[in-house]
């Protein structure tokens, strides 16, 4: 039987890949007029331990598989860890972050990122974490699927539906809500950072993820709202001033893109695989799409493969 | 206690910054709070999904005007909140300074006048200043919410003597310490002083285990209130032995 994966975001492409890896027949259905996947605006941080600051232990435990999964499927997974810093007067935030997370070392930030020398006296380093460029990673998954003969179509699904439509699936998942996120991409040749850096602040936290060509992704707000419109001035101001606090070179950066997306989220903010009404749903990625989509996809693929094994 | 509503719990909980709505609901449950605050300014009308989850807590909602910097903005937000939440309760917050988030007392009194005249039941976030408090009562407020310390700072009661004076001055007016409480002991201290309730958010939301911290605050606030009602012993300069010193047994 063919599996029709609905959607084009990280959940959909990971599911299609995991199913196809197990030798199952797959097609990807991107319904006409679907809204842009939230994954386009993701940071692409594979940072299970940092996320543990607010995410439940399950995310920390399961998310650790993400680095290897991505490295096995796409090029460009950079394993340089995550650096976490705070302005001197918010040093207490750093202590709190250390208390709430595992697998980190206290470091002098300038030793890891020379550009930060003299700016921060201490920081936390999470050596096992990694990052990737979400758009490139998705394009690369898509190319691999196409190369394996998986078709991408916009018409009616032909087989068993694996629904990964993100927030659009609100029509059948009543407890799905949108959490708005806003981000920027800048070109900042005056800044040289080689790994994701998180700046802690009680009100305006931000992270900066390096992309190629001196570009940096600066993110991201978290607003309990499903408003789809463009980035607000307030969000842009907050993110830019946080980035400037991290490195004054960001003041001279060129803003290449301002983006806003809605993170599909369940009430516990934990991504999940659900089987309802004769189809499977992989949804609720919240801010853990690149971290948890591979985990959910492998779980789903294993469950489906198991069913067929017994059916034979 | 508050505009004709009597409550069992003297803890009010803010709903921002939790790891997830599910954790928030657990924390509310564990705290025993019967009133939760909810903001509208940034989330806007499209925040329905989150607000629907809040309604599962069965708490009474106290919408706030967090994020407003002028009286006009606060009044508009309050009117919108009345429509969205169907309550005339409003926690009136007009921020005067971006760094300390300290209330702007002038704009606060101005907005309180407008809102009270429109039938709102206003909970004004204010300082311990007595004159501002009087003006707010004069405007029609029947509750005052003095700060403990700047919002989110966790400093506790920065000016306990000022709050004590406020308590003595406004007999019979419900006083809620709002903002700056970082530890259950600080909340208990305010309750022992005879203040009526505590509103807090960050200390619970940002705890490593929010539900357990919420329970700790609920208990501390109850303990502080019980102590106040039981009558605390006065401080003394000298030791005063609780057992007589005569007639002790010689055990050696």
GROMACS .gro file of N, CA, C and O in nm, chain B residues 87-145:
model
  236
  399UNK      N    1  -1.582   4.003   3.130
  399UNK     CA    2  -1.576   4.039   3.271
  399UNK      C    3  -1.545   4.188   3.282
  399UNK      O    4  -1.476   4.244   3.196
  400UNK      N    5  -1.596   4.251   3.387
  400UNK     CA    6  -1.564   4.392   3.405
  400UNK      C    7  -1.443   4.410   3.497
  400UNK      O    8  -1.402   4.520   3.526
  401UNK      N    9  -1.387   4.297   3.541
  401UNK     CA   10  -1.262   4.305   3.619
  401UNK      C   11  -1.148   4.342   3.527
  401UNK      O   12  -1.135   4.290   3.416
  402UNK      N   13  -1.061   4.431   3.574
  402UNK     CA   14  -0.942   4.462   3.496
  402UNK      C   15  -0.827   4.496   3.590
  402UNK      O   16  -0.842   4.574   3.683
  403UNK      N   17  -0.715   4.429   3.567
  403UNK     CA   18  -0.594   4.467   3.640
  403UNK      C   19  -0.528   4.576   3.558
  403UNK      O   20  -0.480   4.554   3.447
  404UNK      N   21  -0.530   4.695   3.615
  404UNK     CA   22  -0.484   4.812   3.540
  404UNK      C   23  -0.336   4.834   3.564
  404UNK      O   24  -0.291   4.855   3.677
  405UNK      N   25  -0.263   4.828   3.455
  405UNK     CA   26  -0.118   4.840   3.462
  405UNK      C   27  -0.079   4.943   3.357
  405UNK      O   28  -0.108   4.924   3.239
  406UNK      N   29  -0.020   5.054   3.401
  406UNK     CA   30   0.032   5.151   3.304
  406UNK      C   31   0.180   5.168   3.337
  406UNK      O   32   0.216   5.218   3.443
  407UNK      N   33   0.263   5.122   3.246
  407UNK     CA   34   0.407   5.120   3.271
  407UNK      C   35   0.467   5.258   3.244
  407UNK      O   36   0.442   5.319   3.141
  408UNK      N   37   0.547   5.304   3.340
  408UNK     CA   38   0.606   5.437   3.327
  408UNK      C   39   0.751   5.434   3.283
  408UNK      O   40   0.804   5.533   3.233
  409UNK      N   41   0.814   5.319   3.303
  409UNK     CA   42   0.957   5.315   3.276
  409UNK      C   43   0.995   5.176   3.225
  409UNK      O   44   0.962   5.075   3.287
  410UNK      N   45   1.062   5.172   3.110
  410UNK     CA   46   1.086   5.045   3.042
  410UNK      C   47   1.181   4.953   3.119
  410UNK      O   48   1.171   4.832   3.109
  411UNK      N   49   1.274   5.010   3.194
  411UNK     CA   50   1.374   4.928   3.262
  411UNK      C   51   1.322   4.871   3.393
  411UNK      O   52   1.342   4.754   3.424
  412UNK      N   53   1.254   4.955   3.471
  412UNK     CA   54   1.206   4.908   3.602
  412UNK      C   55   1.062   4.860   3.591
  412UNK      O   56   1.010   4.804   3.686
  413UNK      N   57   0.997   4.885   3.479
  413UNK     CA   58   0.855   4.854   3.460
  413UNK      C   59   0.772   4.911   3.575
  413UNK      O   60   0.672   4.854   3.615
  414UNK      N   61   0.815   5.022   3.630
  414UNK     CA   62   0.742   5.077   3.743
  414UNK      C   63   0.620   5.152   3.694
  414UNK      O   64   0.619   5.205   3.583
  415UNK      N   65   0.511   5.149   3.774
  415UNK     CA   66   0.387   5.209   3.726
  415UNK      C   67   0.400   5.361   3.712
  415UNK      O   68   0.472   5.425   3.787
  416UNK      N   69   0.330   5.415   3.614
  416UNK     CA   70   0.321   5.560   3.597
  416UNK      C   71   0.197   5.604   3.676
  416UNK      O   72   0.084   5.584   3.632
  417UNK      N   73   0.216   5.662   3.795
  417UNK     CA   74   0.101   5.689   3.882
  417UNK      C   75   0.003   5.790   3.824
  417UNK      O   76  -0.117   5.782   3.849
  418UNK      N   77   0.054   5.882   3.745
  418UNK     CA   78  -0.034   5.987   3.690
  418UNK      C   79  -0.129   5.927   3.587
  418UNK      O   80  -0.250   5.946   3.592
  419UNK      N   81  -0.070   5.852   3.492
  419UNK     CA   82  -0.152   5.788   3.389
  419UNK      C   83  -0.244   5.682   3.451
  419UNK      O   84  -0.356   5.661   3.405
  420UNK      N   85  -0.194   5.619   3.558
  420UNK     CA   86  -0.273   5.515   3.625
  420UNK      C   87  -0.402   5.574   3.681
  420UNK      O   88  -0.512   5.521   3.660
  421UNK      N   89  -0.389   5.685   3.753
  421UNK     CA   90  -0.507   5.748   3.814
  421UNK      C   91  -0.603   5.797   3.705
  421UNK      O   92  -0.725   5.777   3.713
  422UNK      N   93  -0.546   5.852   3.601
  422UNK     CA   94  -0.628   5.901   3.489
  422UNK      C   95  -0.708   5.785   3.426
  422UNK      O   96  -0.830   5.796   3.407
  423UNK      N   97  -0.639   5.676   3.398
  423UNK     CA   98  -0.707   5.560   3.337
  423UNK      C   99  -0.809   5.500   3.434
  423UNK      O  100  -0.918   5.459   3.393
  424UNK      N  101  -0.775   5.496   3.563
  424UNK     CA  102  -0.867   5.440   3.663
  424UNK      C  103  -0.996   5.521   3.666
  424UNK      O  104  -1.105   5.465   3.676
  425UNK      N  105  -0.986   5.652   3.658
  425UNK     CA  106  -1.106   5.738   3.659
  425UNK      C  107  -1.197   5.702   3.543
  425UNK      O  108  -1.317   5.682   3.561
  426UNK      N  109  -1.138   5.693   3.424
  426UNK     CA  110  -1.217   5.664   3.304
  426UNK      C  111  -1.284   5.527   3.317
  426UNK      O  112  -1.405   5.512   3.294
  427UNK      N  113  -1.205   5.428   3.359
  427UNK     CA  114  -1.257   5.290   3.361
  427UNK      C  115  -1.361   5.270   3.471
  427UNK      O  116  -1.464   5.206   3.449
  428UNK      N  117  -1.338   5.327   3.589
  428UNK     CA  118  -1.436   5.314   3.697
  428UNK      C  119  -1.568   5.377   3.655
  428UNK      O  120  -1.675   5.323   3.680
  429UNK      N  121  -1.559   5.491   3.586
  429UNK     CA  122  -1.680   5.560   3.541
  429UNK      C  123  -1.756   5.474   3.439
  429UNK      O  124  -1.877   5.486   3.425
  430UNK      N  125  -1.682   5.388   3.369
  430UNK     CA  126  -1.747   5.302   3.270
  430UNK      C  127  -1.793   5.170   3.330
  430UNK      O  128  -1.832   5.078   3.258
  431UNK      N  129  -1.785   5.160   3.463
  431UNK     CA  130  -1.837   5.041   3.528
  431UNK      C  131  -1.737   4.928   3.544
  431UNK      O  132  -1.773   4.817   3.584
  432UNK      N  133  -1.611   4.953   3.513
  432UNK     CA  134  -1.509   4.850   3.535
  432UNK      C  135  -1.481   4.835   3.684
  432UNK      O  136  -1.494   4.931   3.761
  433UNK      N  137  -1.442   4.715   3.723
  433UNK     CA  138  -1.395   4.692   3.859
  433UNK      C  139  -1.243   4.679   3.851
  433UNK      O  140  -1.191   4.579   3.803
  434UNK      N  141  -1.179   4.786   3.894
  434UNK     CA  142  -1.038   4.805   3.862
  434UNK      C  143  -0.947   4.759   3.976
  434UNK      O  144  -0.969   4.792   4.092
  435UNK      N  145  -0.844   4.680   3.937
  435UNK     CA  146  -0.737   4.639   4.028
  435UNK      C  147  -0.611   4.712   3.984
  435UNK      O  148  -0.540   4.665   3.895
  436UNK      N  149  -0.580   4.827   4.044
  436UNK     CA  150  -0.468   4.905   3.992
  436UNK      C  151  -0.332   4.860   4.047
  436UNK      O  152  -0.314   4.844   4.167
  437UNK      N  153  -0.237   4.840   3.956
  437UNK     CA  154  -0.098   4.807   3.993
  437UNK      C  155  -0.028   4.938   4.025
  437UNK      O  156  -0.006   5.021   3.937
  438UNK      N  157   0.005   4.957   4.153
  438UNK     CA  158   0.055   5.087   4.196
  438UNK      C  159   0.180   5.069   4.283
  438UNK      O  160   0.231   4.958   4.296
  439UNK      N  161   0.229   5.178   4.338
  439UNK     CA  162   0.341   5.169   4.433
  439UNK      C  163   0.282   5.177   4.574
  439UNK      O  164   0.161   5.177   4.591
  440UNK      N  165   0.369   5.187   4.675
  440UNK     CA  166   0.319   5.197   4.812
  440UNK      C  167   0.285   5.341   4.851
  440UNK      O  168   0.257   5.370   4.966
  441UNK      N  169   0.287   5.431   4.753
  441UNK     CA  170   0.260   5.572   4.780
  441UNK      C  171   0.116   5.591   4.828
  441UNK      O  172   0.020   5.551   4.762
  442UNK      N  173   0.101   5.653   4.945
  442UNK     CA  174  -0.032   5.668   5.006
  442UNK      C  175  -0.122   5.761   4.927
  442UNK      O  176  -0.242   5.739   4.915
  443UNK      N  177  -0.064   5.869   4.875
  443UNK     CA  178  -0.146   5.969   4.807
  443UNK      C  179  -0.200   5.912   4.675
  443UNK      O  180  -0.316   5.928   4.642
  444UNK      N  181  -0.114   5.840   4.606
  444UNK     CA  182  -0.161   5.774   4.482
  444UNK      C  183  -0.274   5.677   4.518
  444UNK      O  184  -0.377   5.672   4.451
  445UNK      N  185  -0.254   5.603   4.627
  445UNK     CA  186  -0.357   5.510   4.673
  445UNK      C  187  -0.489   5.581   4.698
  445UNK      O  188  -0.595   5.535   4.657
  446UNK      N  189  -0.482   5.696   4.765
  446UNK     CA  190  -0.605   5.771   4.794
  446UNK      C  191  -0.673   5.818   4.666
  446UNK      O  192  -0.795   5.812   4.652
  447UNK      N  193  -0.593   5.866   4.573
  447UNK     CA  194  -0.649   5.913   4.446
  447UNK      C  195  -0.717   5.797   4.371
  447UNK      O  196  -0.819   5.817   4.306
  448UNK      N  197  -0.658   5.679   4.381
  448UNK     CA  198  -0.716   5.562   4.313
  448UNK      C  199  -0.849   5.525   4.377
  448UNK      O  200  -0.945   5.492   4.307
  449UNK      N  201  -0.856   5.532   4.511
  449UNK     CA  202  -0.983   5.502   4.579
  449UNK      C  203  -1.087   5.606   4.541
  449UNK      O  204  -1.203   5.574   4.514
  450UNK      N  205  -1.043   5.728   4.539
  450UNK     CA  206  -1.130   5.839   4.501
  450UNK      C  207  -1.184   5.820   4.359
  450UNK      O  208  -1.299   5.852   4.329
  451UNK      N  209  -1.099   5.763   4.272
  451UNK     CA  210  -1.142   5.739   4.133
  451UNK      C  211  -1.246   5.627   4.126
  451UNK      O  212  -1.314   5.613   4.026
  452UNK      N  213  -1.254   5.546   4.233
  452UNK     CA  214  -1.355   5.441   4.234
  452UNK      C  215  -1.299   5.301   4.251
  452UNK      O  216  -1.374   5.203   4.252
  453UNK      N  217  -1.167   5.288   4.264
  453UNK     CA  218  -1.108   5.155   4.285
  453UNK      C  219  -1.143   5.108   4.425
  453UNK      O  220  -1.144   5.185   4.521
  454UNK      N  221  -1.169   4.977   4.441
  454UNK     CA  222  -1.199   4.923   4.572
  454UNK      C  223  -1.094   4.818   4.614
  454UNK      O  224  -1.113   4.744   4.710
  455UNK      N  225  -0.986   4.816   4.540
  455UNK     CA  226  -0.873   4.728   4.569
  455UNK      C  227  -0.747   4.806   4.531
  455UNK      O  228  -0.751   4.885   4.437
  456UNK      N  229  -0.637   4.785   4.602
  456UNK     CA  230  -0.509   4.843   4.559
  456UNK      C  231  -0.407   4.731   4.548
  456UNK      O  232  -0.407   4.637   4.627
  457UNK      N  233  -0.322   4.744   4.447
  457UNK     CA  234  -0.219   4.641   4.428
  457UNK      C  235  -0.081   4.705   4.430
  457UNK      O  236  -0.023   4.733   4.324
   0.00000   0.00000   0.00000
